[in-house]
Amino acid sequence: MDMQEKFAVVTGASQGLGKSFARQLAAQGRNLVLISLPNEGLPALCEELVSQYGVVAHCYEIDLSVKENVLAVSKSINENFSVEMLINNAGIGGTKKFDEVPAGYVEKIIQVNVLATSLLTHQLLPNLKLQEKAYILNVSSLAAFSPIGYKTVYPASKAFIHSFSRGLYQELKRTNVFVSVVNPGPMKTNADTTRRIEEQGFFARATSLDPDKVARYCIQQLQKRDTVIMVNRLSWLLLAILPIWIKLPMLTNKIKKEIDVMA
């Protein structure tokens, strides 16, 4: 591999927002290193982006919920690629009663959302620092701004991502590495998510987001050095204004109804 070529690394790249990030970056002519779970069509996506945009694209099909996998893929990327952009998009959530989930469910959310993001950033940072200009974008969520019952671990993990990103931005602000965080709301990323958004009523439908538009806006704002990217200002404003004693039970009741429907 010619280490003069620069690459953007995107996690969770096989579907949803991650796939949109990959497409938008390829359209800009950026070479890609894409990471996702096995058997989600990542090699086909790489081939498609190479064919359509003439970029170089490599893929790693691994499970980021396993710490050793994160360290192994970081090592391989550092040995083979010059990284100028890292988009930590991979994340998992869920809507369940906390006392009814297995221990592995809790562990997996923390491993992917918190540990994989932190470790991958830590391991690739020396590589990013070698570039003239480099960027890190971490994908948090509007859920970072309020605890929610029946989701419990997910909003807490996204609050971590928001805090981690802001702290790292401050630490690196005088270096060549710029750090940003985006807090999107619900996105119509697949048929199941779209159905759930449609069932949640007018406000959910009105504030839901298109992943392609979100990805395009995020990359644009990242390159403009926007430290906290807000793609849904109305929802963010409501969460910022409402006191915790209103929004916590309100959001929890909304999620409880979803659970009751699924039961």
mmCIF file of C-alpha atoms in Angstrom:
data_model
loop_
_atom_site.group_PDB
_atom_site.id
_atom_site.type_symbol
_atom_site.label_atom_id
_atom_site.label_comp_id
_atom_site.label_asym_id
_atom_site.label_seq_id
_atom_site.Cartn_x
_atom_site.Cartn_y
_atom_site.Cartn_z
ATOM 1 C CA MET A 1 0.000 0.000 0.000
ATOM 2 C CA ASP A 2 1.241 3.477 -0.932
ATOM 3 C CA MET A 3 1.225 5.332 2.400
ATOM 4 C CA GLN A 4 0.975 8.622 0.460
ATOM 5 C CA GLU A 5 -2.681 7.818 -0.208
ATOM 6 C CA LYS A 6 -5.025 9.115 2.501
ATOM 7 C CA PHE A 7 -8.043 7.220 3.825
ATOM 8 C CA ALA A 8 -11.235 7.853 5.765
ATOM 9 C CA VAL A 9 -12.231 5.113 8.224
ATOM 10 C CA VAL A 10 -15.962 4.567 8.807
ATOM 11 C CA THR A 11 -17.380 2.068 11.310
ATOM 12 C CA GLY A 12 -20.855 0.573 11.006
ATOM 13 C CA ALA A 13 -20.537 1.246 7.283
ATOM 14 C CA SER A 14 -22.764 -1.457 5.794
ATOM 15 C CA GLN A 15 -26.133 0.180 6.460
ATOM 16 C CA GLY A 16 -27.978 3.263 7.660
ATOM 17 C CA LEU A 17 -25.995 6.390 8.423
ATOM 18 C CA GLY A 18 -22.629 4.595 8.080
ATOM 19 C CA LYS A 19 -23.441 3.563 4.511
ATOM 20 C CA SER A 20 -24.498 7.144 3.753
ATOM 21 C CA PHE A 21 -21.194 8.428 5.174
ATOM 22 C CA ALA A 22 -19.312 6.007 2.923
ATOM 23 C CA ARG A 23 -21.209 7.178 -0.169
ATOM 24 C CA GLN A 24 -20.774 10.883 0.592
ATOM 25 C CA LEU A 25 -17.034 10.501 1.228
ATOM 26 C CA ALA A 26 -16.572 8.450 -1.952
ATOM 27 C CA ALA A 27 -18.456 11.143 -3.887
ATOM 28 C CA GLN A 28 -15.843 13.619 -2.569
ATOM 29 C CA GLY A 29 -13.134 11.346 -3.987
ATOM 30 C CA ARG A 30 -11.922 10.107 -0.589
ATOM 31 C CA ASN A 31 -10.405 6.645 -0.261
ATOM 32 C CA LEU A 32 -12.146 4.464 2.288
ATOM 33 C CA VAL A 33 -11.555 1.856 4.960
ATOM 34 C CA LEU A 34 -14.980 0.520 5.886
ATOM 35 C CA ILE A 35 -15.780 -1.608 8.944
ATOM 36 C CA SER A 36 -18.947 -3.557 9.713
ATOM 37 C CA LEU A 37 -20.228 -6.870 10.993
ATOM 38 C CA PRO A 38 -19.767 -9.904 8.717
ATOM 39 C CA ASN A 39 -22.494 -10.884 6.236
ATOM 40 C CA GLU A 40 -23.961 -7.402 5.833
ATOM 41 C CA GLY A 41 -22.887 -6.861 2.228
ATOM 42 C CA LEU A 42 -19.803 -4.721 2.922
ATOM 43 C CA PRO A 43 -17.560 -6.169 0.142
ATOM 44 C CA ALA A 44 -20.308 -5.497 -2.418
ATOM 45 C CA LEU A 45 -20.606 -1.910 -1.181
ATOM 46 C CA CYS A 46 -16.827 -1.447 -1.495
ATOM 47 C CA GLU A 47 -16.898 -2.748 -5.063
ATOM 48 C CA GLU A 48 -19.797 -0.471 -5.921
ATOM 49 C CA LEU A 49 -18.050 2.646 -4.542
ATOM 50 C CA VAL A 50 -14.794 1.793 -6.349
ATOM 51 C CA SER A 51 -16.682 1.310 -9.612
ATOM 52 C CA GLN A 52 -18.884 4.387 -9.260
ATOM 53 C CA TYR A 53 -16.420 6.938 -7.868
ATOM 54 C CA GLY A 54 -12.974 5.584 -8.796
ATOM 55 C CA VAL A 55 -11.763 5.632 -5.190
ATOM 56 C CA VAL A 56 -9.775 2.972 -3.340
ATOM 57 C CA ALA A 57 -11.920 1.108 -0.796
ATOM 58 C CA HIS A 58 -10.992 -1.643 1.653
ATOM 59 C CA CYS A 59 -13.306 -3.434 4.035
ATOM 60 C CA TYR A 60 -12.978 -5.208 7.369
ATOM 61 C CA GLU A 61 -15.835 -7.474 8.429
ATOM 62 C CA ILE A 62 -15.456 -7.764 12.197
ATOM 63 C CA ASP A 63 -17.493 -7.583 15.378
ATOM 64 C CA LEU A 64 -16.480 -4.460 17.332
ATOM 65 C CA SER A 65 -18.173 -5.777 20.489
ATOM 66 C CA VAL A 66 -15.045 -7.926 20.983
ATOM 67 C CA LYS A 67 -12.177 -5.840 22.397
ATOM 68 C CA GLU A 68 -9.466 -7.971 20.748
ATOM 69 C CA ASN A 69 -11.086 -7.348 17.348
ATOM 70 C CA VAL A 70 -10.909 -3.579 17.872
ATOM 71 C CA LEU A 71 -7.206 -3.776 18.733
ATOM 72 C CA ALA A 72 -6.497 -6.134 15.796
ATOM 73 C CA VAL A 73 -8.282 -3.966 13.213
ATOM 74 C CA SER A 74 -6.579 -0.837 14.594
ATOM 75 C CA LYS A 75 -3.176 -2.498 14.221
ATOM 76 C CA SER A 76 -3.929 -3.575 10.655
ATOM 77 C CA ILE A 77 -5.161 -0.101 9.667
ATOM 78 C CA ASN A 78 -2.120 1.594 11.194
ATOM 79 C CA GLU A 79 0.226 -0.771 9.371
ATOM 80 C CA ASN A 80 -1.437 -0.332 5.978
ATOM 81 C CA PHE A 81 -3.112 3.069 5.700
ATOM 82 C CA SER A 82 -2.566 6.778 6.309
ATOM 83 C CA VAL A 83 -5.755 7.875 8.053
ATOM 84 C CA GLU A 84 -6.973 11.475 7.660
ATOM 85 C CA MET A 85 -10.527 10.960 8.907
ATOM 86 C CA LEU A 86 -12.175 8.661 11.459
ATOM 87 C CA ILE A 87 -15.956 8.430 11.715
ATOM 88 C CA ASN A 88 -17.025 6.398 14.747
ATOM 89 C CA ASN A 89 -20.552 5.589 13.637
ATOM 90 C CA ALA A 90 -21.044 1.991 14.834
ATOM 91 C CA GLY A 91 -23.522 1.760 17.678
ATOM 92 C CA ILE A 92 -26.280 -0.436 19.046
ATOM 93 C CA GLY A 93 -29.315 0.244 21.188
ATOM 94 C CA GLY A 94 -32.473 -1.527 22.184
ATOM 95 C CA THR A 95 -35.771 -1.139 23.974
ATOM 96 C CA LYS A 96 -36.233 -3.643 26.787
ATOM 97 C CA LYS A 97 -36.958 -3.921 30.497
ATOM 98 C CA PHE A 98 -33.572 -3.731 32.206
ATOM 99 C CA ASP A 99 -34.225 -6.621 34.601
ATOM 100 C CA GLU A 100 -35.325 -8.904 31.760
ATOM 101 C CA VAL A 101 -32.231 -8.628 29.553
ATOM 102 C CA PRO A 102 -29.243 -11.004 29.731
ATOM 103 C CA ALA A 103 -25.909 -9.662 30.984
ATOM 104 C CA GLY A 104 -24.486 -9.953 27.466
ATOM 105 C CA TYR A 105 -27.032 -7.437 26.163
ATOM 106 C CA VAL A 106 -25.787 -4.775 28.614
ATOM 107 C CA GLU A 107 -22.148 -5.616 27.939
ATOM 108 C CA LYS A 108 -22.548 -5.469 24.149
ATOM 109 C CA ILE A 109 -24.027 -1.955 24.137
ATOM 110 C CA ILE A 110 -21.184 -0.666 26.328
ATOM 111 C CA GLN A 111 -18.525 -2.543 24.331
ATOM 112 C CA VAL A 112 -19.671 -1.179 20.948
ATOM 113 C CA ASN A 113 -20.865 2.314 21.879
ATOM 114 C CA VAL A 114 -18.285 3.191 24.529
ATOM 115 C CA LEU A 115 -15.250 0.922 24.424
ATOM 116 C CA ALA A 116 -14.903 0.387 20.649
ATOM 117 C CA THR A 117 -15.255 4.117 19.953
ATOM 118 C CA SER A 118 -12.752 5.055 22.667
ATOM 119 C CA LEU A 119 -10.221 2.346 21.791
ATOM 120 C CA LEU A 120 -10.353 2.841 18.024
ATOM 121 C CA THR A 121 -9.843 6.576 18.507
ATOM 122 C CA HIS A 122 -6.979 5.950 20.932
ATOM 123 C CA GLN A 123 -5.242 3.481 18.618
ATOM 124 C CA LEU A 124 -5.631 5.524 15.401
ATOM 125 C CA LEU A 125 -4.811 8.935 16.903
ATOM 126 C CA PRO A 126 -1.019 8.673 16.328
ATOM 127 C CA ASN A 127 -1.795 7.898 12.656
ATOM 128 C CA LEU A 128 -4.166 10.884 12.398
ATOM 129 C CA LYS A 129 -1.553 13.147 13.975
ATOM 130 C CA LEU A 130 0.875 12.330 11.142
ATOM 131 C CA GLN A 131 -1.412 13.977 8.569
ATOM 132 C CA GLU A 132 -1.402 17.635 7.604
ATOM 133 C CA LYS A 133 -5.095 17.929 8.532
ATOM 134 C CA ALA A 134 -7.178 15.223 10.194
ATOM 135 C CA TYR A 135 -10.717 14.832 11.496
ATOM 136 C CA ILE A 136 -12.572 12.680 14.027
ATOM 137 C CA LEU A 137 -16.374 12.577 13.995
ATOM 138 C CA ASN A 138 -18.157 10.648 16.735
ATOM 139 C CA VAL A 139 -21.840 9.807 16.324
ATOM 140 C CA SER A 140 -23.748 10.408 19.539
ATOM 141 C CA SER A 141 -27.530 10.885 19.726
ATOM 142 C CA LEU A 142 -30.235 13.210 20.989
ATOM 143 C CA ALA A 143 -30.650 10.497 23.632
ATOM 144 C CA ALA A 144 -27.408 11.833 25.152
ATOM 145 C CA PHE A 145 -29.423 14.765 26.535
ATOM 146 C CA SER A 146 -31.910 12.807 28.626
ATOM 147 C CA PRO A 147 -32.025 9.519 30.518
ATOM 148 C CA ILE A 148 -34.818 7.225 29.261
ATOM 149 C CA GLY A 149 -36.374 4.308 31.090
ATOM 150 C CA TYR A 150 -36.511 1.007 29.152
ATOM 151 C CA LYS A 151 -33.470 2.155 27.181
ATOM 152 C CA THR A 152 -31.277 2.881 30.261
ATOM 153 C CA VAL A 153 -27.822 1.862 28.967
ATOM 154 C CA TYR A 154 -28.147 3.343 25.454
ATOM 155 C CA PRO A 155 -28.688 7.024 26.419
ATOM 156 C CA ALA A 156 -25.958 6.690 29.059
ATOM 157 C CA SER A 157 -23.547 5.349 26.417
ATOM 158 C CA LYS A 158 -24.381 8.240 24.086
ATOM 159 C CA ALA A 159 -23.918 10.765 26.900
ATOM 160 C CA PHE A 160 -20.448 9.242 27.297
ATOM 161 C CA ILE A 161 -19.733 9.730 23.568
ATOM 162 C CA HIS A 162 -20.814 13.377 23.723
ATOM 163 C CA SER A 163 -18.683 14.096 26.804
ATOM 164 C CA PHE A 164 -15.697 12.122 25.464
ATOM 165 C CA SER A 165 -15.809 14.020 22.162
ATOM 166 C CA ARG A 166 -16.000 17.443 23.783
ATOM 167 C CA GLY A 167 -13.103 16.651 26.105
ATOM 168 C CA LEU A 168 -10.959 15.265 23.286
ATOM 169 C CA TYR A 169 -11.726 18.307 21.120
ATOM 170 C CA GLN A 170 -10.405 20.579 23.866
ATOM 171 C CA GLU A 171 -7.309 18.412 24.365
ATOM 172 C CA LEU A 172 -6.452 18.355 20.655
ATOM 173 C CA LYS A 173 -7.592 21.851 19.613
ATOM 174 C CA ARG A 174 -4.022 23.095 19.151
ATOM 175 C CA THR A 175 -3.035 20.069 17.058
ATOM 176 C CA ASN A 176 -3.812 19.123 13.453
ATOM 177 C CA VAL A 177 -6.641 16.777 14.586
ATOM 178 C CA PHE A 178 -10.102 18.320 14.793
ATOM 179 C CA VAL A 179 -12.762 16.493 16.827
ATOM 180 C CA SER A 180 -16.513 16.870 16.397
ATOM 181 C CA VAL A 181 -19.644 15.109 17.605
ATOM 182 C CA VAL A 182 -23.071 14.818 16.002
ATOM 183 C CA ASN A 183 -26.292 14.180 17.913
ATOM 184 C CA PRO A 184 -28.898 13.016 15.393
ATOM 185 C CA GLY A 185 -32.432 11.990 16.283
ATOM 186 C CA PRO A 186 -34.469 9.115 14.798
ATOM 187 C CA MET A 187 -33.514 8.222 11.236
ATOM 188 C CA LYS A 188 -35.356 6.146 8.654
ATOM 189 C CA THR A 189 -32.441 3.759 8.206
ATOM 190 C CA ASN A 190 -34.398 0.575 7.468
ATOM 191 C CA ALA A 191 -37.966 -0.761 7.142
ATOM 192 C CA ASP A 192 -38.319 -1.633 10.840
ATOM 193 C CA THR A 193 -37.082 1.753 12.090
ATOM 194 C CA THR A 194 -39.257 3.553 9.555
ATOM 195 C CA ARG A 195 -42.323 1.591 10.732
ATOM 196 C CA ARG A 196 -41.609 2.471 14.383
ATOM 197 C CA ILE A 197 -41.198 6.174 13.547
ATOM 198 C CA GLU A 198 -44.458 6.178 11.571
ATOM 199 C CA GLU A 199 -46.295 4.568 14.507
ATOM 200 C CA GLN A 200 -45.025 7.175 17.003
ATOM 201 C CA GLY A 201 -47.231 9.924 15.584
ATOM 202 C CA PHE A 202 -46.972 13.289 13.875
ATOM 203 C CA PHE A 203 -44.039 14.776 15.844
ATOM 204 C CA ALA A 204 -41.873 11.679 15.339
ATOM 205 C CA ARG A 205 -42.624 11.698 11.612
ATOM 206 C CA ALA A 206 -42.022 15.458 11.329
ATOM 207 C CA THR A 207 -38.645 15.340 13.092
ATOM 208 C CA SER A 208 -37.279 12.086 11.626
ATOM 209 C CA LEU A 209 -34.213 12.379 9.447
ATOM 210 C CA ASP A 210 -32.938 11.084 6.127
ATOM 211 C CA PRO A 211 -29.509 9.415 6.597
ATOM 212 C CA ASP A 212 -28.134 10.666 3.254
ATOM 213 C CA LYS A 213 -28.949 14.274 4.152
ATOM 214 C CA VAL A 214 -27.522 13.821 7.661
ATOM 215 C CA ALA A 215 -24.270 12.357 6.307
ATOM 216 C CA ARG A 216 -23.877 15.137 3.733
ATOM 217 C CA TYR A 217 -24.503 17.853 6.346
ATOM 218 C CA CYS A 218 -22.184 16.242 8.907
ATOM 219 C CA ILE A 219 -19.244 16.011 6.507
ATOM 220 C CA GLN A 220 -19.839 19.600 5.386
ATOM 221 C CA GLN A 221 -19.932 20.858 9.000
ATOM 222 C CA LEU A 222 -16.959 18.708 10.017
ATOM 223 C CA GLN A 223 -14.849 20.319 7.311
ATOM 224 C CA LYS A 224 -16.087 23.729 8.505
ATOM 225 C CA ARG A 225 -14.807 22.752 11.982
ATOM 226 C CA ASP A 226 -18.202 22.725 13.695
ATOM 227 C CA THR A 227 -17.525 21.177 17.107
ATOM 228 C CA VAL A 228 -21.086 20.044 17.942
ATOM 229 C CA ILE A 229 -23.174 19.243 14.875
ATOM 230 C CA MET A 230 -26.934 19.554 15.401
ATOM 231 C CA VAL A 231 -29.038 18.154 12.591
ATOM 232 C CA ASN A 232 -32.406 18.411 14.337
ATOM 233 C CA ARG A 233 -32.479 21.727 16.188
ATOM 234 C CA LEU A 234 -36.186 21.571 17.130
ATOM 235 C CA SER A 235 -35.843 18.259 18.978
ATOM 236 C CA TRP A 236 -32.572 19.396 20.566
ATOM 237 C CA LEU A 237 -34.170 22.664 21.729
ATOM 238 C CA LEU A 238 -37.072 20.815 23.343
ATOM 239 C CA LEU A 239 -34.686 18.464 25.162
ATOM 240 C CA ALA A 240 -32.528 21.403 26.274
ATOM 241 C CA ILE A 241 -35.457 23.485 27.546
ATOM 242 C CA LEU A 242 -37.551 20.816 29.253
ATOM 243 C CA PRO A 243 -36.571 20.131 32.871
ATOM 244 C CA ILE A 244 -35.585 16.568 33.726
ATOM 245 C CA TRP A 245 -38.729 16.006 35.837
ATOM 246 C CA ILE A 246 -40.830 16.555 32.700
ATOM 247 C CA LYS A 247 -38.760 14.926 29.966
ATOM 248 C CA LEU A 248 -37.675 11.795 31.881
ATOM 249 C CA PRO A 249 -41.213 10.468 32.585
ATOM 250 C CA MET A 250 -42.505 11.751 29.224
ATOM 251 C CA LEU A 251 -39.861 9.916 27.181
ATOM 252 C CA THR A 252 -40.058 6.819 29.406
ATOM 253 C CA ASN A 253 -43.849 6.593 29.007
ATOM 254 C CA LYS A 254 -43.467 6.880 25.240
ATOM 255 C CA ILE A 255 -40.982 3.993 25.192
ATOM 256 C CA LYS A 256 -43.131 1.933 27.597
ATOM 257 C CA LYS A 257 -46.042 2.146 25.145
ATOM 258 C CA GLU A 258 -43.698 0.782 22.466
ATOM 259 C CA ILE A 259 -42.782 -2.156 24.725
ATOM 260 C CA ASP A 260 -46.442 -2.825 25.552
ATOM 261 C CA VAL A 261 -47.256 -2.962 21.814
ATOM 262 C CA MET A 262 -44.386 -5.424 21.219
ATOM 263 C CA ALA A 263 -45.414 -7.635 24.180
#
